[in-house]
XYZ file of C-alpha atoms in Angstrom:
337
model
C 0.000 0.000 0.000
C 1.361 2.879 -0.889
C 0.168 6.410 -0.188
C 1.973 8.585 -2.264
C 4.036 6.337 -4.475
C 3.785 3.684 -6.484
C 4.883 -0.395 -6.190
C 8.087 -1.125 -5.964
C 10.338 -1.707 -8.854
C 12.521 -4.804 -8.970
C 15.251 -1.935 -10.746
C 15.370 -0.037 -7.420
C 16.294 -3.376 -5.544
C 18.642 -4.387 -7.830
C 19.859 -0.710 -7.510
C 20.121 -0.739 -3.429
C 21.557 -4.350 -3.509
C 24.431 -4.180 -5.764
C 25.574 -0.607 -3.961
C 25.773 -2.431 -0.216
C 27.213 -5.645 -2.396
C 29.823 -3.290 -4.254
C 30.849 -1.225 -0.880
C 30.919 -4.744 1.110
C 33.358 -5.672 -1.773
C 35.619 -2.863 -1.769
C 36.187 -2.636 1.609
C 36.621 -6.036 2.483
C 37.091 -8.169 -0.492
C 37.553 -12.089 -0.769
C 37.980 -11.629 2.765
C 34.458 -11.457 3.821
C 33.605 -14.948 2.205
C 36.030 -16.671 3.992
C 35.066 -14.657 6.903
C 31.576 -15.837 6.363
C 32.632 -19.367 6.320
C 34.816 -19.630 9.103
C 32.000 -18.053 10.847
C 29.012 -19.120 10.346
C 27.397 -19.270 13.544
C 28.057 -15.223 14.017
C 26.656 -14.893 10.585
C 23.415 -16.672 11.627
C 23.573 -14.720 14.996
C 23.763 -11.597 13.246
C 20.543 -12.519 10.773
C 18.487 -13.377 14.166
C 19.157 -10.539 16.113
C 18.951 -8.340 13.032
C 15.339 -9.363 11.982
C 14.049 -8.937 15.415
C 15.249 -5.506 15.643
C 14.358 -4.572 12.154
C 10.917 -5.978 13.037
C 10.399 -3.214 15.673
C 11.943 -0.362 13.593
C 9.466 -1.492 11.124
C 6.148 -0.695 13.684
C 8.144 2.736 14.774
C 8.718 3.642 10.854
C 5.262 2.680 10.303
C 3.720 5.445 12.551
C 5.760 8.095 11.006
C 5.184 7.497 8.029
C 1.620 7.287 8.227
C 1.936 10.861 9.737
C 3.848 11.890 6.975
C 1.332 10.066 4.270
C -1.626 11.645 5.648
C -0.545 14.744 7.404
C 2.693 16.245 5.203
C 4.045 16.641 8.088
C 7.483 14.862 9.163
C 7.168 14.436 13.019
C 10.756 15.156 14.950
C 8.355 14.338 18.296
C 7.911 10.833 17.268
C 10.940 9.014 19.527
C 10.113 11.484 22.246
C 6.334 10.127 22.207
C 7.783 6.567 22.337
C 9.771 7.456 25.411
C 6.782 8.710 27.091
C 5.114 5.657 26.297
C 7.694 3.844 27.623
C 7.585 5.720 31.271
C 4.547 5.162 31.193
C 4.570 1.597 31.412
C 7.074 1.778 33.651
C 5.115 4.121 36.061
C 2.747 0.434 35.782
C 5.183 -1.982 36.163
C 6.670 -0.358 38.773
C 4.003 1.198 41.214
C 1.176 -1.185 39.936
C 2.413 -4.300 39.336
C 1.173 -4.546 35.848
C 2.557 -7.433 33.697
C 4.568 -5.272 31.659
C 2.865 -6.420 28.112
C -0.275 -5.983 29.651
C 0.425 -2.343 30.073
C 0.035 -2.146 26.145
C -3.604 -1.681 26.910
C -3.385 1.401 28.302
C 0.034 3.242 27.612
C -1.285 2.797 23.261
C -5.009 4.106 24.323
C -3.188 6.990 26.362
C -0.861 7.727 23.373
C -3.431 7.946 21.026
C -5.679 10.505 22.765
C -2.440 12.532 23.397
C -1.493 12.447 19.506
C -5.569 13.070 18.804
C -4.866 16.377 21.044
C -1.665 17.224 19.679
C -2.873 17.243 16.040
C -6.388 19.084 16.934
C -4.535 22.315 19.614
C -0.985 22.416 18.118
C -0.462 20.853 14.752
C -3.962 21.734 13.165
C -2.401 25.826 13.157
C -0.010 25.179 11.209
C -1.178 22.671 8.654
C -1.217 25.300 5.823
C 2.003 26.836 6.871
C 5.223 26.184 5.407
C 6.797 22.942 6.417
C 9.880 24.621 8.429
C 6.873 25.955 10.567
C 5.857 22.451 11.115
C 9.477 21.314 11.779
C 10.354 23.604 14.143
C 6.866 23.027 16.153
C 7.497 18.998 16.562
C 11.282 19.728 17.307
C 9.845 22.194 20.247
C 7.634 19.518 21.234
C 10.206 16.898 21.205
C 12.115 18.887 23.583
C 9.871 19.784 26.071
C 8.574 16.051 26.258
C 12.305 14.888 26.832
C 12.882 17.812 29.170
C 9.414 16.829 30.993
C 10.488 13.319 31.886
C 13.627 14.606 32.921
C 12.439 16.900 35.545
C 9.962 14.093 37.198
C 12.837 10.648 36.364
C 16.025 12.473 36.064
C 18.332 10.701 34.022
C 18.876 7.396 35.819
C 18.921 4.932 33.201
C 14.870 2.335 34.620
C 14.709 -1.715 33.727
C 11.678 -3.190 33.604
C 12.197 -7.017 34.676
C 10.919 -9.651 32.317
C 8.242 -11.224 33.895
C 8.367 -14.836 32.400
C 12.307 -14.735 32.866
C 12.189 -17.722 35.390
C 9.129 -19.766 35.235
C 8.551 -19.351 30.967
C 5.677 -18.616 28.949
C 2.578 -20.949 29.563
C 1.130 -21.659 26.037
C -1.691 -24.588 27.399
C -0.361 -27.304 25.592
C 3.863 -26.137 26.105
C 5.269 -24.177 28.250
C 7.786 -21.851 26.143
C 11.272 -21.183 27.792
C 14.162 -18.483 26.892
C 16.293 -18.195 25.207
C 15.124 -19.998 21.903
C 17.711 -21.889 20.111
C 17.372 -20.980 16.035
C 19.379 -22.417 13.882
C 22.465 -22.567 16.366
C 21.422 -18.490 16.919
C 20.356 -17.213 20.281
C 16.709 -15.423 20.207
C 15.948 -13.663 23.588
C 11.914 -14.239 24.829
C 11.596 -10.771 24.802
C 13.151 -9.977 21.637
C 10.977 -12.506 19.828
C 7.747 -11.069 21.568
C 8.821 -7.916 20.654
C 9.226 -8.657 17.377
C 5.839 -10.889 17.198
C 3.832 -8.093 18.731
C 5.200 -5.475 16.242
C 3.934 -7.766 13.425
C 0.769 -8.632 14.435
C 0.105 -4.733 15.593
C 1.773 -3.438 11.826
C -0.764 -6.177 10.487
C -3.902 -4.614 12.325
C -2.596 -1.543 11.059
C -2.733 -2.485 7.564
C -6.025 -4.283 8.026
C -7.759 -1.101 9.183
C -6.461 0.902 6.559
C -7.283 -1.106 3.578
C -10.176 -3.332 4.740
C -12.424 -0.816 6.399
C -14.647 2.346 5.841
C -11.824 4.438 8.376
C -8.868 3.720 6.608
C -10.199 4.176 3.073
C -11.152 7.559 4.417
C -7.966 7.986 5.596
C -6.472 7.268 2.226
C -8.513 9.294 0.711
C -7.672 12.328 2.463
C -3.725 11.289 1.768
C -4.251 10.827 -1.851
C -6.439 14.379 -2.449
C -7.642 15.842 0.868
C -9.883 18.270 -1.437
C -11.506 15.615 -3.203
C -12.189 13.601 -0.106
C -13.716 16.590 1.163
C -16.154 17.023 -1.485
C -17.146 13.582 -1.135
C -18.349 14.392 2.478
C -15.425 13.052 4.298
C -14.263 15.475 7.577
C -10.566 15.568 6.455
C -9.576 17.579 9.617
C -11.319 14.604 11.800
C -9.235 12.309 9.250
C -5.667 14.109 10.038
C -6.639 13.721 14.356
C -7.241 9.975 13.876
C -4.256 9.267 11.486
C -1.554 11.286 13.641
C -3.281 9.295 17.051
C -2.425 5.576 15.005
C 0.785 7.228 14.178
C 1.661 7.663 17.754
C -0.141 4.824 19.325
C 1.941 2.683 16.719
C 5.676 4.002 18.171
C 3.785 3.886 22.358
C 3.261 -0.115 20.862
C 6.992 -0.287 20.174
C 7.543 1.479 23.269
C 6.001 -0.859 25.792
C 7.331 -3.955 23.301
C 11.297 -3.088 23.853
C 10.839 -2.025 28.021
C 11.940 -5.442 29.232
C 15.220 -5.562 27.417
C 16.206 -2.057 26.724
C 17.834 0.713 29.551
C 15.380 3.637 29.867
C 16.075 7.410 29.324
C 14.196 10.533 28.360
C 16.247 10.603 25.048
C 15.605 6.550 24.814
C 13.617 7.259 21.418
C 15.918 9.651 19.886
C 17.989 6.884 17.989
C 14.332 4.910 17.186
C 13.458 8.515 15.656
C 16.420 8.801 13.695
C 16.727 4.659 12.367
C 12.300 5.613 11.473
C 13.419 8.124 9.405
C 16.344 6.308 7.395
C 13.355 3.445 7.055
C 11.323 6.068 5.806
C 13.271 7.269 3.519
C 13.855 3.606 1.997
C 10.942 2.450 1.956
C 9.173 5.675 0.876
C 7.982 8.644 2.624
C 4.091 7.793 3.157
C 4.351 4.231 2.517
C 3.195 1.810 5.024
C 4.547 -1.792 3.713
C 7.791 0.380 2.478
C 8.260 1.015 6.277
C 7.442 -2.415 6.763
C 9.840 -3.686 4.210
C 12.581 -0.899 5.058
C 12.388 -1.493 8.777
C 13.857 -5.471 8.656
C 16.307 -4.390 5.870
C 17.597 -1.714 8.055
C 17.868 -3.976 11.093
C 19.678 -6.703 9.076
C 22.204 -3.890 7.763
C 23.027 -2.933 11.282
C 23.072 -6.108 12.953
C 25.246 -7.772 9.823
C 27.341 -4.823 9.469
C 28.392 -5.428 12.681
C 29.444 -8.883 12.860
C 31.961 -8.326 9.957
C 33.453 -4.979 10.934
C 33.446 -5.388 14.886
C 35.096 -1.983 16.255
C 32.793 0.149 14.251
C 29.639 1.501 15.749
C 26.730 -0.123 13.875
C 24.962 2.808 13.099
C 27.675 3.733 10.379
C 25.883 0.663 7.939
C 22.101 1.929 8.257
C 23.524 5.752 7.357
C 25.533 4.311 4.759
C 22.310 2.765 3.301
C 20.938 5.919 3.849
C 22.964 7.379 1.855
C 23.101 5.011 -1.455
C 19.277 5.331 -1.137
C 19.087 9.208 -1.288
C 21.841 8.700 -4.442
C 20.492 5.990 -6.612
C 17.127 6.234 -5.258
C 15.687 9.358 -3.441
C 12.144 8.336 -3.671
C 12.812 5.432 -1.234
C 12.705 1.533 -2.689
C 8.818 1.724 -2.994
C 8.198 5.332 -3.346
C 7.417 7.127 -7.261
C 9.012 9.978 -9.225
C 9.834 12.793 -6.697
């Protein structure tokens, strides 16, 4: 599904492909084959680890660029929202007991009001403005969120313990215990929920917004907000809802990483900047391009990795960044800019 764009080309994946194959080349030669032989069980570790992450940058990219498909508008607030998300499952966990999954039911309600609120009093003013307006408004927001939970946390890094750590998961029929063995690779319990939940939440996603009355609304207002207009739709009603998913999608991803990641107010700021460099790949305003964009880009960092240890991973998914905006600018499933 594509908002503003069309499908994707197998030309722009040949494109993308043979510029990480040609860098891997230069840099490292024949060497990386034998590399990759002599070891393969880092290799496999690598692919693991990488698909689990990329399947959470995929649910973060996902909300942005649903935003930015509906609403023109490319959110800098969007990793501070998922840290506030984040507290506020811990605020559960910790004062309530809540099982910390369980929390999902009420820090994603909670975020979506808040982005409902934030599109209708703040963002709604300066819709018809020019987009540095916009820019500078979510970057303001961004920092007073950040500087918000830093006045009531501070910055002592929170855990959230995971719950089924000692006695497993209870299926019925199995009781499921970490960490999973696949393919020789190790797969952390909460990495793989996290990574489950982010799938079956981008699937819901894409379910309402191509198999019911709401989201064909809301791609109507993407595609031509006048037209949808004229056909009765409240387009203004349409840009609330779509920036509340938005949000509620990266509060999802929030609550999904809290039992294996350190918590900070600036915890989202590297999710915000990886959901961009998905967005751009996959194409800005395209859902299964953030989809698609979000495992590549965890695969590139995680794999990246494992051959060039020493080098901060981050250097691969801007590298990849970079090819994209050179050979193809209007992201892997996005048209003609």
């Amino acid at each position: 599904m594509a908002f503003k764009g069309r499908k994707v080309s197998g030309r722009s994946l040949a494109l993308l492909g043979l510029g990480i194959a040609a860098l891997l080349v230069l840099v490292w030669g024949g060497d990386a084959l034998s590399w990759a032989r002599d070891n393969r069980v880092v290799l496999v570790q690598a692919l693991v680890t990488g698909l689990l992450l990329g399947g959470v940058y995929s649910l973060v990219s996902m909300g942005l660029t649903l935003i930015f498909g509906v609403l023109d508008i490319l959110n800098f607030a969007h990793g501070a929202f998922m840290a506030l998300a984040m507290y506020a499952s811990f605020v559960l966990v910790a004062n309530a007991g809540f099982d910390p999954y369980l929390s999902l039911l009420v820090s994603v309600p909670l975020l979506f009001v808040l982005g409902v609120l934030v599109q209708r009093v703040l963002l709604a003013r300066v819709m018809d403005q020019p987009h540095e307006n916009q820019l500078l408004l979510t970057f303001g927001l961004a920092l007073l969120i950040e500087n918000a939970l830093l006045m009531v946390f501070t910055a002592t890094p929170r855990t959230v313990e995971f719950p089924y750590a000692q006695t497993g998961i209870p299926l019925g029929f199995a009781t499921v215990r970490g960490p999973l063995d696949v393919f020789g690779a190790v797969a952390d319990l909460p990495r793989v929920i996290a990574f489950l939940g982010s799938l079956v939440i981008a699937g819901g996603l894409f379910y309402l917004l191509r198999r019911t009355s709401l989201g064909t609304a809301i791609r109507a207002v993407a595609e031509n907000p006048d037209g949808a207009a004229m056909v009765g739709i409240d387009v203004r009603r349409m840009h609330m809802i779509a920036f509340g998913l938005g949000t509620a999608c990266v509060a999802a991803a929030g609550t999904l990483v809290l039992p294996f990641l350190s918590l900070q107010p600036t915890t989202g700021e590297q999710f915000n900047v990886i959901a961009f460099v998905v967005v751009v790949l996959g194409g800005l305003g395209n859902v299964v391009g953030a989809l698609v964009g979000g495992i590549l880009i965890g695969l590139v960092q995680e794999l990246g990795g494992a051959f060039v240890p020493g080098v901060d991973k981050l250097f691969f998914v801007f590298v990849v960044f970079v090819l994209t905006l050179l050979l193809r600018p209007q992201g892997l499933f996005g048209g003609k800019p």
